Structure formats: C-alpha cells, structure tokens
Amino acid sequence: MEVIDGFVTLLSVQMMIFLMLGVIVGLALGALPGLDATTGVALLLPMTYSIEPLEALVFFSALYSAVMFGGAITAILFRVPGSPEAIMTAVEGHKFTERGEAGVALSISFYTSAVGGLIGCLGLYLATPLLASVALQFGPSEYAALGIMGLTCITTFSGSNPLKGLAAGFFGILLGTIGLDSITGAKRFDFGFNVLLGGVPLVPASIGLFAASEVFRRIINRDPMKAASIAETGQGTTSLQYPPLRDIFRLKWTTLRASLIGLVIGILPGTGATTAAIMAYVAEMKISKNPEEFGTGKAEGVAAAEASNNSAAVGAMIPLLALGIPGSATTAVMIGAFMIHNLQPGPLLFVNNRDLIYGLFAGITVANFLILVLSFLLVRVFARLILIPYPILATAILSVCVIGSLSYGDLNAVSLMLVFAGIGLVMEMTGYPLAPVLLGLVLAPIVEVSFRRALLMENLDIVAVISRPITAVLLAVTVIILFAPLLKSAVLRMRPTDNCTQ
Amino acid sequence: MSRSWKFPVGLILVSTYLTYESFSITSPIIQAKTVGPAFFPRVALAGLIVVGALLLAQALFARQAVTTPSIDHEGADAPSLYWWDFVNTLFLGGLYVGGMRIVGFIPATILFQSVMLFVVFRQRSRKVIIGAPFILTFLYFFVFIRFLGMPLPQGYGIFRNFSQSVYY
C-alpha cells in the first residue's frame, strides 16, 4: 500500500516539474565532460533551501540516475566520458560511432541503463526496509562501528596509491573534528574564525573540492582550449538510426547479470558506479565465448557497462537511506540535501518519514522511465552540448560555485569554498583522491560522537562497547573488508600459477 | 628533481604542529577527559603523520630506484602549467565576491564573466565576451532569484534600487 502511496505523492504538477528538471539537468551534466553527478549535486544543493524535502530529494535522485545515461552520450559519440562511470562505455561504444553505428550503441546504452536502473529500484524496495529494520536496533556503539566500516571504504576510493587515499581520508577526518565539540563544548582548531565554530560546512567544502577545483585545474593546464578542439573535431556525420528492439532483447542475460553486479557493488558503501561498470564489463568479457571481440565495438560490452553503472547508482541509495552511510561520493554529497531539511538519513527516517521514503522510491522508479523517453528525444540536442566552448562553461561554473556558497551563508562561506578549491587543486595535481576527504568529513563526526557517547554510557568500558552483538558483527565485517585483499593476494602468491608451471 | 617528497614532508610538519596545538584543547567535563575532545583530532593527526612518513619513504625509495632522468615526473615532457592564469582567476574571483556587495549580484556577475573570458580565457569575440555573460546571468537570475527566491546581494545606493526593481 505504501508503495502505491509513494506513486500517488508524485501526482502533482510541481513534483513532476522537479522530476523532469532532475532528469534534464542530469542528462546535461552527464553529457558535459568534467561535470559528474557529485559535482552536479554539490552545485545544485543550495536549490533545496526553498523547496519541499521530497521535491529536493526526488530532483537529486533523478539527476543522479540521469547523469549515468548522459555520460554515455558523449562517451559513445566523441569518446569523451561525460562522467567517470562511462569510461568503459567510451572504450566500447565509440567503436560503434567509428563504424557509423552510433545509434545502435546509444540505443543499447539507453535501454540497458533503464533496465539496470529498474533492477536497482527493485533492490531499493526490497532491501532498504529490511536493512532499516535491523538498523533500528542501533545504539551509539553500533553507529560508531558502522561509521568505522564506512571509513574503511576510503581505501576503495584510493586509486593506484592506497597511502594517498589514506592521507586524504585522515585529512577528511581531521576536518570533521573542527569546531565546537558536541559533547563537551570545547573549541577545536577554530584559529579564532567564528565561521569554523560550527564545523566545516559540507556544502561550500564539496562545491570547492569538486566543482571549483576542476575549473582551476583546467585553467592552469589550459585544458579549455584542448576541450574545445576535441568538440570541434567531433564526428558530425554520426548516424542516429536506432536498431530494432529484438536486437536489444538479445542482450537480456548480459543486462541482468550486469545489473545484479551493479546493485551489489552499489550497496557496498564506498565502491560506486565506476567500479561497478568496470567489474561488470570484465565479468562479461570473462564469460564471453569471444573475449577478443571486446574493445572492438561489442554490444555486450556497452550493455554490461551501462546496466551496471545505473544499477549501482540506485543501489548506492540503499545504504544511504537504510543506514545513513553514503554508498558513493555523490550520495555523500547528497546527505547535505537531507540535512538542510533536518532529515537524518538512516533507520529513523523509516519511522518518522515513511511517506517521504516511499515517495522517493517512486520518484527514482519514474525517473528511470522518464530518462529512457527523454534520452531518445534529447539525444540530438545533447550531441550539440559538447560544442559549448569550455571558457563559457568554466565562467558559468565559477559563478554557480559562488552563488551556491553565498546561498549557504555569507562571504565567509565563499572564502571557505575558495580555500577548498585550492586544497582540491593541490590534491588533484599531486595525485591525492578527493572523495576520501568528503567521506572523512561526513563520517568522522558520526564515529566520534557515537563512540564517545557509547563509552560514556558504558562507564568507559571499551569491552562492553565492542561486545554488543551488532557492533561485534559490524567490526568483524570491517576487519574482513580491510584484510580480505591482503589475504587474497597472499593466497594468490602461494598458489603456483599455470603460466609459470607450463 | 621530483617534488613528490615535499608534500609528505609538509603533511608531517603541519600535522606535528596541529598535534602540539591539540594540547590546548581542554574539556570542562572531568569524566570525558579519558576520551576528551582532543582524542579524535589526535587520532587523525597521528594517522596523517604515519601515512606522511610512509609516503615520504615511498618517494625516497622511488627516487633511488630511478636510474634515468627521463622517468622523473618533472621531466622535459611534463605539460606546462600556467600559474598566472590561476592567480588572475583568484584575483578576479576575489573582486567578484567583494564587488558583489557593492554593485549587487547582476552587474557583478556580468562584469566578472566578461573579464574572465577576456583575461583568463583570451576570448576576443564581442559576441562571446558580451553575449555569453548576459545570457548566463539572465539564466541565473531566472533560476536562483525568480524561481528559487534566493537572497543574493543587492548592492548599495543606485545598485540596490536597480536590484530591488528587478528582484521583486
């Protein structure tokens, strides 16, 4: 019944406008290189101040899903992944364009993305309430353990050098401790700036780290001119003839497999849609009878990458809603949208705001259908978006960064945004990932306050804190997540490889 | 010479200074002294110092392993960096934010975008320098002021009068 009520809440003109806006903005952001879902949500977070919570959340969820679709457009047409999640699509899909079959790749991408998203929605309906009911048993110690588990995901954001990821994560945790201590009221690292007493504000920090720093990086490298030249040399003679549906239907098992892989990876906090796309693509290649055809423009390659990244994007909402833990960098920023409306993502949301949750689920489901329809209608328009010169885009982004920070607070917030843009620039130029900073900033206060509260409740008896059943299980899972890769590599080293023995 | 060791050294030095600073954080609640307000910052700082040391060791060992100068990250093929463009952007950004208080959001945004396009992005087409800022500012005005009702700066004096005449 609540499921139907959720769809009923969408039946208002205003809600449909925000749903459409989310989809259109998401498709545009996805199609524009350098702008991904995280940047988009960070940029548009201030919009949520003056609108209803459900409208804001539906808008951002639709935007998040639509970015996955949009990223595929430029990836296929120009081999420019509009968002990181479309990297594998760029590898496989652009080969279709080179053969003059861009329409085939785009159709595969749109249909499989929609199916992936809808399978993700199924997971959202089935898994989220289940996870949330377990989470109702959570006290401070369980929250602390959960936060610690989320923090261990820092390593998955780390790229080729885990040490740099760890450094970024510890930096984020340190940032999360700035301001008045919520238990004792002690001032911490405010250096006399009143703006820091309330802690580092998430909105200006995320806008600076992700959006403004990217513009600065391109300015320093004079990338704008290069981006413009890529756009100008884009193949203008691309065929947008779409294939018959039976050709798409042939990919049903690939789509299903990839969607499930995406869903599972999306649910795991800290993994994200890019990992899902790569893993589904590799899995499909491994089970294919003709793996050598991958990379030459194979339909299964596009289908696997696209179904999985969209499914993972929806899947990442599950830990956010059920446990309050962001499943990806985008959902970490999206927490801001909840907090602006005094909503705390997590199990209590299912008790206090059930109608909102099911409205959001319905919004995500409808968004996936809407994206499918709009993708076909707007693909020709988006194919032209890449032609917007980057200088104009960059000045537009910088102004939005300033507006976003201004609407959060005053000029201090803008200054803080610029400081974070500088930090983000230095980090990116020295190869330090940005997502762990945000993860630390979001999760550190949860871990700190919950852990200290739990210790106070148990009279500073640490054994009593960690021996609570759920806490113990969560900490054990954390240890497994941390040490599984080490164990796996140790086992692989011990096992003699076939290549060596032959 | 590679700069990869400089960042870890900076990280260690700043973290050590902040660890020293953390001893000035005092808790008014006696029981919380065991896990007081300085505990978590120190955990993060200790982590930063340890990771910084490991990164430094990694950088130093990597330099020892390098046998030919061409492998160095800062080699001759490294792309040029245009720091003046960045400095100009920061300067213009500062003027934009400061000027917005005086002239209001709309004039400041049009001016900022025009000057950015001319100075930083070296655009010379009048259509781009004048047309794009006007179109973009109109879009911001429509979305953020008219549609969302955000209280963006209105400026002083005649600028305030102008802002008020179009905002509401």
XYZ file of C-alpha atoms in Angstrom:
670
model
C 0.000 0.000 0.000
C 2.815 2.368 0.917
C 4.340 1.618 -2.466
C 1.200 2.901 -4.226
C 1.013 5.891 -1.853
C 4.530 6.714 -2.908
C 3.473 6.939 -6.541
C 0.395 8.968 -5.583
C 2.604 11.618 -3.927
C 4.258 12.135 -7.292
C 0.958 13.110 -8.886
C 1.393 16.844 -8.582
C 2.489 19.322 -11.220
C 5.297 20.671 -9.046
C 6.689 17.203 -8.311
C 6.640 16.250 -11.983
C 8.421 19.513 -12.845
C 11.220 18.709 -10.376
C 11.400 15.140 -11.684
C 11.713 16.419 -15.264
C 14.204 19.091 -14.213
C 16.316 16.486 -12.412
C 16.348 14.272 -15.479
C 17.148 17.075 -17.945
C 19.839 18.648 -15.750
C 21.288 15.186 -15.032
C 21.410 14.288 -18.723
C 23.114 17.620 -19.471
C 25.616 17.224 -16.627
C 26.346 13.662 -17.659
C 26.931 14.735 -21.240
C 29.335 17.510 -20.214
C 32.870 16.274 -19.576
C 34.257 17.280 -16.207
C 30.831 17.554 -14.634
C 29.661 14.414 -12.883
C 26.823 13.602 -10.514
C 28.868 14.593 -7.445
C 29.683 17.998 -8.886
C 26.093 18.440 -10.048
C 24.597 17.634 -6.656
C 27.192 19.831 -4.921
C 26.478 22.716 -7.288
C 22.720 22.493 -7.015
C 22.499 21.704 -3.306
C 21.526 25.313 -2.470
C 18.367 24.817 -4.557
C 16.972 22.660 -1.779
C 16.675 25.543 0.681
C 13.439 26.876 -0.666
C 11.672 23.733 -1.870
C 9.930 20.855 -0.121
C 12.178 17.989 1.114
C 10.595 15.325 -1.127
C 10.820 17.562 -4.197
C 14.503 18.193 -3.472
C 15.305 14.514 -2.894
C 13.398 13.382 -5.978
C 15.200 16.063 -8.011
C 18.638 14.888 -6.877
C 17.837 11.185 -7.254
C 16.553 11.762 -10.791
C 19.640 13.842 -11.518
C 21.952 11.095 -10.176
C 20.331 8.418 -12.351
C 20.213 10.690 -15.404
C 23.933 11.514 -15.162
C 24.655 7.825 -15.780
C 22.634 7.988 -19.006
C 24.082 11.331 -20.063
C 27.671 10.197 -19.556
C 27.166 7.544 -22.215
C 26.137 10.071 -24.897
C 29.478 11.876 -25.191
C 31.356 8.650 -24.435
C 29.776 6.973 -27.467
C 29.736 9.962 -29.823
C 33.128 11.523 -29.080
C 34.950 9.011 -26.839
C 34.791 11.663 -24.134
C 33.327 10.063 -20.998
C 30.929 12.702 -19.695
C 31.279 11.148 -16.240
C 33.812 8.629 -14.842
C 31.132 5.926 -14.810
C 31.110 5.991 -18.623
C 34.785 5.060 -19.073
C 34.054 1.508 -20.246
C 31.238 2.815 -22.465
C 33.751 5.140 -24.131
C 36.112 2.219 -24.766
C 33.457 0.001 -26.328
C 30.754 2.395 -27.545
C 32.881 4.773 -29.608
C 33.883 1.876 -31.864
C 30.235 1.810 -32.989
C 30.475 5.512 -33.913
C 33.645 4.833 -35.894
C 31.654 2.240 -37.840
C 28.837 4.752 -38.353
C 26.539 2.890 -35.916
C 26.294 5.407 -33.088
C 22.512 4.955 -32.976
C 22.945 1.255 -32.174
C 25.306 1.942 -29.270
C 23.129 4.775 -27.948
C 20.008 2.593 -28.065
C 21.753 -0.259 -26.282
C 23.032 2.183 -23.715
C 19.625 3.806 -23.094
C 17.630 0.559 -22.839
C 20.142 -1.332 -20.710
C 20.653 1.681 -18.440
C 16.893 1.849 -17.895
C 16.687 -1.884 -17.110
C 19.691 -1.577 -14.789
C 18.062 1.350 -13.027
C 14.763 -0.501 -12.628
C 16.501 -3.587 -11.198
C 18.230 -1.191 -8.824
C 14.788 0.177 -7.867
C 13.596 -3.363 -7.130
C 16.562 -3.715 -4.792
C 15.657 -0.362 -3.259
C 12.099 -1.540 -2.441
C 13.138 -4.973 -1.162
C 16.455 -4.402 0.600
C 16.136 -0.931 2.113
C 13.284 -1.547 4.611
C 14.944 -4.833 5.593
C 18.249 -3.120 6.277
C 16.462 -0.281 8.059
C 14.517 -2.611 10.413
C 17.797 -4.190 11.508
C 19.286 -0.754 11.889
C 16.549 0.246 14.376
C 18.404 -1.867 16.922
C 21.315 0.517 16.568
C 22.655 2.495 19.526
C 25.734 4.738 19.734
C 28.204 1.829 19.679
C 26.560 0.305 16.586
C 26.612 3.661 14.817
C 30.272 4.086 15.679
C 31.039 0.612 14.269
C 29.013 1.386 11.164
C 30.845 4.663 10.698
C 34.178 2.879 11.084
C 33.044 0.381 8.439
C 32.218 3.290 6.136
C 35.605 4.851 6.786
C 37.373 1.652 5.746
C 35.934 2.256 2.276
C 38.401 5.125 1.956
C 40.847 2.603 0.536
C 38.464 1.760 -2.320
C 38.495 5.408 -3.436
C 42.264 5.467 -3.388
C 43.152 4.519 -6.935
C 46.673 3.260 -7.569
C 48.212 4.513 -4.323
C 46.281 3.491 -1.162
C 48.608 5.591 1.017
C 47.451 8.762 -0.725
C 43.847 7.691 -0.230
C 44.540 7.120 3.474
C 46.202 10.528 3.801
C 43.167 12.140 2.155
C 40.855 10.150 4.453
C 42.712 11.192 7.632
C 42.633 14.778 6.386
C 38.862 14.489 5.977
C 38.527 13.013 9.480
C 40.589 15.890 10.872
C 38.332 18.372 9.076
C 35.346 16.571 10.598
C 36.655 17.299 14.106
C 36.976 21.078 13.581
C 34.590 23.313 15.554
C 32.799 23.061 18.884
C 32.928 19.574 20.388
C 29.309 18.476 20.598
C 29.798 16.601 23.897
C 31.937 18.995 25.963
C 31.588 22.267 24.042
C 35.365 22.664 23.747
C 36.696 24.707 20.802
C 38.850 22.776 18.350
C 41.126 24.214 15.631
C 38.930 27.247 15.006
C 42.014 29.559 14.954
C 39.800 32.452 16.002
C 37.465 32.193 12.994
C 33.861 32.121 14.167
C 32.772 30.542 10.882
C 34.641 27.363 11.904
C 32.942 27.019 15.289
C 30.021 25.187 13.705
C 32.425 22.823 11.946
C 33.470 22.748 8.305
C 30.259 23.286 6.323
C 29.713 20.435 3.887
C 28.175 22.459 1.042
C 30.931 25.046 0.399
C 33.541 22.365 1.070
C 32.114 19.956 -1.506
C 31.499 22.720 -4.092
C 35.090 23.898 -3.675
C 36.653 20.440 -3.655
C 34.836 19.057 -6.668
C 33.494 21.843 -8.877
C 35.739 24.915 -8.500
C 38.984 22.923 -8.213
C 38.245 21.216 -11.541
C 37.856 24.617 -13.244
C 41.100 25.832 -11.638
C 42.905 22.681 -12.771
C 41.766 23.189 -16.351
C 42.747 26.854 -16.238
C 46.259 26.032 -15.001
C 46.690 23.366 -17.663
C 44.940 25.498 -20.314
C 42.745 22.445 -20.872
C 39.818 24.584 -22.071
C 41.386 25.073 -25.467
C 42.047 21.346 -25.780
C 38.457 20.512 -24.810
C 37.170 22.930 -27.435
C 39.310 21.386 -30.112
C 38.019 17.913 -29.282
C 34.478 19.174 -29.611
C 35.172 20.885 -32.889
C 36.651 17.750 -34.407
C 33.749 15.588 -33.177
C 32.312 13.436 -35.911
C 29.453 15.469 -37.202
C 28.286 12.779 -39.605
C 27.218 10.400 -36.862
C 24.293 8.164 -37.791
C 21.494 8.139 -35.222
C 19.483 5.284 -36.739
C 18.180 3.088 -33.921
C 18.160 -0.739 -34.141
C 15.027 -2.946 -33.764
C 14.027 -3.889 -30.219
C 14.697 -7.613 -30.807
C 18.413 -6.805 -31.127
C 18.302 -5.149 -27.737
C 16.274 -8.048 -26.261
C 19.101 -10.407 -27.279
C 21.185 -8.749 -24.527
C 18.726 -9.670 -21.729
C 21.056 -12.004 -19.805
C 24.030 -9.665 -20.109
C 21.853 -6.817 -18.822
C 20.504 -8.893 -15.934
C 23.959 -10.110 -14.865
C 25.463 -6.633 -15.090
C 22.520 -5.074 -13.225
C 22.904 -7.539 -10.348
C 26.661 -6.947 -10.196
C 25.981 -3.204 -10.205
C 23.348 -3.485 -7.481
C 25.593 -5.489 -5.140
C 28.571 -3.192 -5.732
C 26.362 -0.122 -5.338
C 25.059 -1.344 -1.966
C 28.599 -1.721 -0.607
C 29.476 1.668 0.855
C 32.311 3.410 -0.877
C 32.528 1.417 -4.096
C 30.455 3.359 -6.607
C 29.228 3.084 -10.166
C 32.626 3.361 -11.870
C 33.858 0.217 -10.108
C 30.556 -1.483 -10.961
C 30.895 -0.646 -14.666
C 34.459 -1.936 -14.821
C 33.660 -5.134 -12.888
C 30.551 -5.934 -14.939
C 32.465 -5.324 -18.178
C 35.328 -7.571 -17.050
C 32.879 -10.255 -15.848
C 31.081 -10.213 -19.208
C 34.389 -10.459 -21.037
C 35.444 -13.412 -18.865
C 32.305 -15.434 -19.599
C 32.132 -14.499 -23.278
C 32.956 -17.114 -25.923
C 34.695 -14.394 -27.919
C 36.511 -12.226 -25.389
C 38.860 -10.939 -28.089
C 35.928 -9.042 -29.642
C 35.627 -6.795 -26.566
C 37.120 -3.392 -27.267
C 36.195 -3.571 -30.942
C 32.595 -2.395 -30.544
C 30.694 -5.283 -28.982
C 27.088 -4.789 -27.876
C 27.603 -6.868 -24.719
C 30.391 -4.514 -23.610
C 28.179 -1.422 -23.841
C 25.221 -3.226 -22.232
C 27.297 -4.530 -19.282
C 28.894 -1.162 -18.538
C 25.667 0.820 -18.800
C 23.318 -1.569 -16.972
C 25.740 -1.925 -14.080
C 26.573 1.744 -13.588
C 22.923 2.757 -13.426
C 22.005 -0.134 -11.156
C 24.929 0.783 -8.878
C 23.789 4.415 -8.769
C 20.370 3.323 -7.468
C 21.987 0.680 -5.238
C 24.172 3.356 -3.605
C 20.963 4.941 -2.276
C 20.217 1.782 -0.221
C 22.942 2.154 2.467
C 22.318 5.912 2.487
C 18.616 5.538 3.253
C 18.759 2.429 5.425
C 21.915 3.064 7.413
C 22.819 6.688 6.789
C 26.094 5.645 5.155
C 26.866 7.059 1.719
C 27.405 4.347 -0.867
C 29.252 6.695 -3.213
C 30.814 10.150 -3.378
C 27.567 11.508 -4.863
C 25.391 10.121 -2.076
C 27.922 11.541 0.421
C 27.217 14.992 -1.003
C 23.511 14.166 -1.180
C 23.478 13.827 2.630
C 23.644 17.623 2.591
C 20.244 17.716 0.879
C 18.767 15.661 3.735
C 20.479 17.689 6.446
C 19.336 21.028 5.015
C 15.771 19.844 5.696
C 16.606 18.495 9.164
C 16.384 14.919 7.933
C 18.929 12.377 9.138
C 19.344 9.539 6.627
C 19.173 6.201 8.412
C 16.708 3.868 10.107
C 14.841 6.648 11.911
C 13.850 8.030 8.533
C 11.702 4.897 8.108
C 9.955 5.623 11.401
C 9.483 9.381 11.153
C 9.266 9.993 7.399
C 7.883 6.817 5.815
C 5.781 8.686 3.250
C 8.838 10.637 2.174
C 10.877 7.449 1.711
C 8.277 5.719 -0.458
C 7.734 8.931 -2.411
C 11.466 8.994 -3.056
C 11.468 5.321 -4.157
C 8.605 6.064 -6.557
C 10.446 9.138 -7.815
C 13.562 7.120 -8.636
C 11.471 4.466 -10.424
C 9.533 7.000 -12.513
C 12.782 8.892 -13.223
C 14.228 5.795 -14.903
C 11.251 5.530 -17.277
C 11.343 9.253 -17.902
C 15.069 9.186 -18.653
C 14.527 6.452 -21.231
C 11.896 8.514 -23.066
C 13.780 11.804 -22.807
C 17.082 10.225 -23.856
C 15.675 9.385 -27.263
C 14.033 12.795 -27.600
C 17.026 14.827 -26.476
C 19.975 12.870 -27.812
C 20.409 15.159 -30.820
C 20.366 18.230 -28.557
C 22.917 16.751 -26.181
C 25.125 15.753 -29.074
C 25.426 19.526 -29.676
C 26.073 20.395 -25.990
C 29.659 19.282 -26.320
C 30.141 22.173 -28.722
C 29.707 24.762 -25.931
C 33.179 26.271 -25.587
C 34.755 25.432 -22.238
C 35.630 29.079 -21.412
C 31.916 29.904 -21.271
C 31.191 26.726 -19.333
C 34.003 27.475 -16.856
C 32.862 31.022 -16.087
C 29.320 29.699 -15.698
C 30.511 27.021 -13.247
C 32.541 29.509 -11.198
C 29.551 31.836 -10.863
C 27.350 28.911 -9.762
C 30.018 27.928 -7.201
C 29.899 31.449 -5.746
C 26.087 31.549 -5.784
C 25.947 28.119 -4.151
C 28.274 29.148 -1.337
C 26.595 32.534 -0.909
C 23.205 30.965 -0.510
C 24.644 28.658 2.144
C 25.901 31.518 4.250
C 27.768 34.771 3.731
C 31.067 35.768 2.167
C 32.883 33.582 4.709
C 31.275 30.558 3.066
C 32.548 31.756 -0.324
C 36.047 32.204 1.111
C 35.861 28.709 2.556
C 34.749 27.384 -0.832
C 37.783 29.035 -2.452
C 40.099 27.562 0.197
C 38.698 24.107 -0.524
C 39.044 24.726 -4.248
C 42.735 25.421 -3.629
C 43.055 22.301 -1.479
C 41.276 20.238 -4.131
C 43.538 21.629 -6.846
C 46.731 20.809 -4.942
C 45.432 17.342 -4.089
C 44.440 16.556 -7.667
C 47.727 17.830 -9.063
C 49.697 15.706 -6.607
C 47.560 12.612 -7.218
C 45.577 12.570 -3.966
C 41.952 11.451 -4.381
C 39.232 13.887 -3.278
C 36.398 11.511 -2.375
C 38.063 10.224 0.868
C 38.212 13.812 2.188
C 34.464 14.094 1.841
C 33.923 10.611 3.283
C 36.039 11.556 6.327
C 34.283 14.910 6.707
C 30.855 13.245 6.646
C 31.595 10.160 8.744
C 34.098 11.462 11.326
C 31.506 13.359 13.407
C 29.224 10.280 13.415
C 32.032 7.976 14.556
C 33.415 10.401 17.115
C 30.184 11.412 18.812
C 28.737 7.874 18.767
C 31.914 6.256 20.065
C 32.381 8.731 22.890
C 28.678 8.568 23.790
C 28.855 4.759 23.852
C 31.904 4.877 26.127
C 30.190 7.288 28.485
C 27.099 5.045 28.584
C 29.229 2.010 29.426
C 31.354 3.886 32.009
C 34.377 3.940 29.706
C 34.403 0.120 29.421
C 35.608 -0.450 25.859
C 34.994 -4.230 26.038
C 31.334 -3.650 26.867
C 31.071 -1.311 23.896
C 32.559 -3.615 21.278
C 30.978 -6.813 22.583
C 27.419 -5.753 21.806
C 26.218 -8.281 19.172
C 25.593 -5.960 16.207
C 28.683 -3.891 16.998
C 30.821 -7.035 17.118
C 29.436 -8.273 13.794
C 29.994 -4.892 12.124
C 33.539 -4.658 13.436
C 34.235 -8.219 12.249
C 32.934 -7.314 8.772
C 35.159 -4.218 8.854
C 38.184 -6.356 9.651
C 37.264 -8.723 6.809
C 36.858 -5.808 4.353
C 40.218 -4.428 5.451
C 42.198 -7.637 5.304
C 40.445 -9.608 2.542
C 42.533 -8.067 -0.276
C 45.736 -8.824 1.661
C 44.636 -12.416 2.310
C 43.623 -12.858 -1.314
C 46.956 -11.614 -2.629
C 48.812 -13.814 -0.103
C 46.838 -16.866 -1.270
C 47.488 -15.988 -4.926
C 51.210 -15.632 -4.215
C 51.301 -19.025 -2.500
C 49.444 -20.747 -5.359
C 51.775 -21.644 -8.259
C 50.422 -20.020 -11.440
C 49.666 -22.081 -14.515
C 51.807 -19.824 -16.668
C 54.874 -20.458 -14.541
C 54.448 -24.176 -14.411
C 53.836 -24.593 -18.113
C 64.093 16.937 -9.056
C 60.842 15.264 -8.095
C 58.585 17.187 -5.741
C 56.829 14.005 -4.559
C 58.735 14.112 -1.237
C 57.773 17.709 -0.492
C 54.070 17.034 0.044
C 54.634 14.269 2.675
C 57.177 16.467 4.472
C 54.662 19.327 4.540
C 51.997 16.911 5.755
C 54.192 15.693 8.625
C 55.206 19.227 9.656
C 51.655 20.619 9.632
C 50.300 17.543 11.447
C 53.007 17.797 14.101
C 52.196 21.480 14.643
C 48.468 20.701 14.934
C 49.215 17.863 17.377
C 51.058 20.414 19.517
C 48.058 22.754 19.181
C 45.699 19.952 20.213
C 47.155 20.037 23.738
C 45.480 23.413 24.202
C 42.053 21.805 23.692
C 40.628 21.394 27.175
C 37.498 19.675 28.344
C 35.336 21.190 31.069
C 33.851 17.757 31.847
C 36.074 15.623 34.072
C 34.772 12.177 33.054
C 35.254 12.941 29.376
C 38.963 13.525 29.904
C 39.740 9.903 29.063
C 38.139 10.279 25.656
C 38.030 14.034 25.568
C 37.578 16.465 22.706
C 41.226 16.186 21.671
C 41.220 12.403 21.307
C 39.825 12.104 17.769
C 41.786 15.023 16.323
C 44.945 13.390 17.691
C 43.972 10.028 16.175
C 43.562 11.709 12.774
C 46.802 13.650 13.196
C 48.710 10.531 14.247
C 47.317 8.813 11.165
C 48.452 11.719 8.986
C 51.958 11.656 10.484
C 52.299 7.879 9.992
C 50.905 7.962 6.432
C 53.074 11.023 5.699
C 56.154 9.119 6.864
C 55.214 6.127 4.702
C 54.628 8.395 1.683
C 57.995 10.038 2.288
C 59.685 6.633 2.451
C 57.866 5.620 -0.732
C 59.032 8.791 -2.517
C 62.631 8.394 -1.374
C 62.803 4.712 -2.366
C 61.177 5.533 -5.707
C 63.871 8.167 -6.357
C 66.592 5.643 -5.553
C 65.029 3.177 -7.964
C 65.005 5.741 -10.785
C 68.060 5.275 -12.946
C 67.380 7.603 -15.850
C 66.323 11.245 -15.542
C 63.636 10.855 -18.210
C 61.472 8.822 -15.818
C 61.262 11.765 -13.443
C 57.751 13.209 -13.215
C 59.120 16.712 -13.702
C 60.941 15.761 -16.863
C 61.142 17.746 -20.084
C 57.897 16.269 -21.429
C 55.851 17.436 -18.423
C 52.969 19.712 -19.551
C 53.388 23.469 -18.933
C 51.427 24.965 -16.077
C 50.011 28.462 -16.432
C 50.042 29.739 -12.852
C 49.393 33.358 -13.871
C 46.026 32.310 -15.259
C 45.237 30.794 -11.870
C 46.410 33.908 -9.996
C 44.282 36.062 -12.321
C 41.276 33.815 -11.701
C 41.704 34.072 -7.928
C 42.147 37.845 -8.146
C 39.081 38.250 -10.337
C 37.139 35.866 -8.101
C 38.062 37.993 -5.072
C 36.978 41.164 -6.873
C 33.735 39.453 -7.938
C 32.849 38.408 -4.414
C 33.899 41.737 -2.883
C 32.289 43.793 -5.646
C 29.038 41.877 -5.410
C 28.388 43.540 -2.039
C 28.699 46.991 -3.594
C 27.136 46.652 -7.061
C 24.858 43.682 -6.443
C 24.721 40.230 -7.988
C 23.621 41.020 -11.560
C 26.170 43.696 -12.561
C 28.994 41.886 -10.698
C 28.291 38.600 -12.469
C 28.148 40.174 -15.939
C 31.409 42.047 -15.304
C 33.177 39.041 -13.771
C 32.276 36.740 -16.630
C 33.232 39.251 -19.319
C 36.622 39.965 -17.733
C 37.261 36.244 -17.085
C 36.544 35.421 -20.722
C 38.793 38.264 -21.903
C 41.724 37.952 -19.484
C 41.911 34.299 -18.454
C 40.413 32.574 -21.483
C 41.731 35.104 -24.030
C 38.428 35.329 -25.884
C 38.325 38.251 -28.312
C 34.943 37.818 -29.955
C 32.499 40.534 -28.826
C 29.647 38.061 -29.143
C 31.301 35.802 -26.565
C 32.579 38.491 -24.196
C 29.306 40.419 -24.079
C 26.645 37.944 -25.189
C 27.526 34.912 -23.059
C 27.676 36.783 -19.694
C 24.311 38.443 -20.360
C 22.643 35.153 -21.303
C 24.189 33.254 -18.365
C 23.342 35.996 -15.862
C 19.770 36.035 -17.125
C 19.617 32.255 -16.561
C 20.989 32.626 -13.013
C 18.568 35.468 -12.341
C 15.661 33.375 -13.554
C 16.641 30.173 -11.716
C 18.150 31.435 -8.460
C 16.356 34.748 -7.856
C 12.987 34.498 -9.594
C 12.370 30.731 -9.341
C 14.119 29.879 -6.074
C 13.899 33.266 -4.358
C 17.489 33.223 -3.095
C 18.578 36.333 -1.189
C 21.563 37.207 -3.399
C 23.411 40.514 -2.782
C 21.612 43.653 -3.957
C 24.425 46.212 -3.584
C 24.237 49.773 -2.274
C 22.713 53.042 -3.490
C 21.541 53.074 -7.091
C 22.631 49.465 -7.500
C 20.310 48.490 -4.670
C 17.455 50.369 -6.297
C 18.171 48.584 -9.571
C 18.351 45.162 -7.867
C 15.124 45.731 -5.994
C 13.351 46.802 -9.165
C 14.183 43.525 -10.915
C 14.324 41.091 -7.972
C 10.734 41.533 -6.854
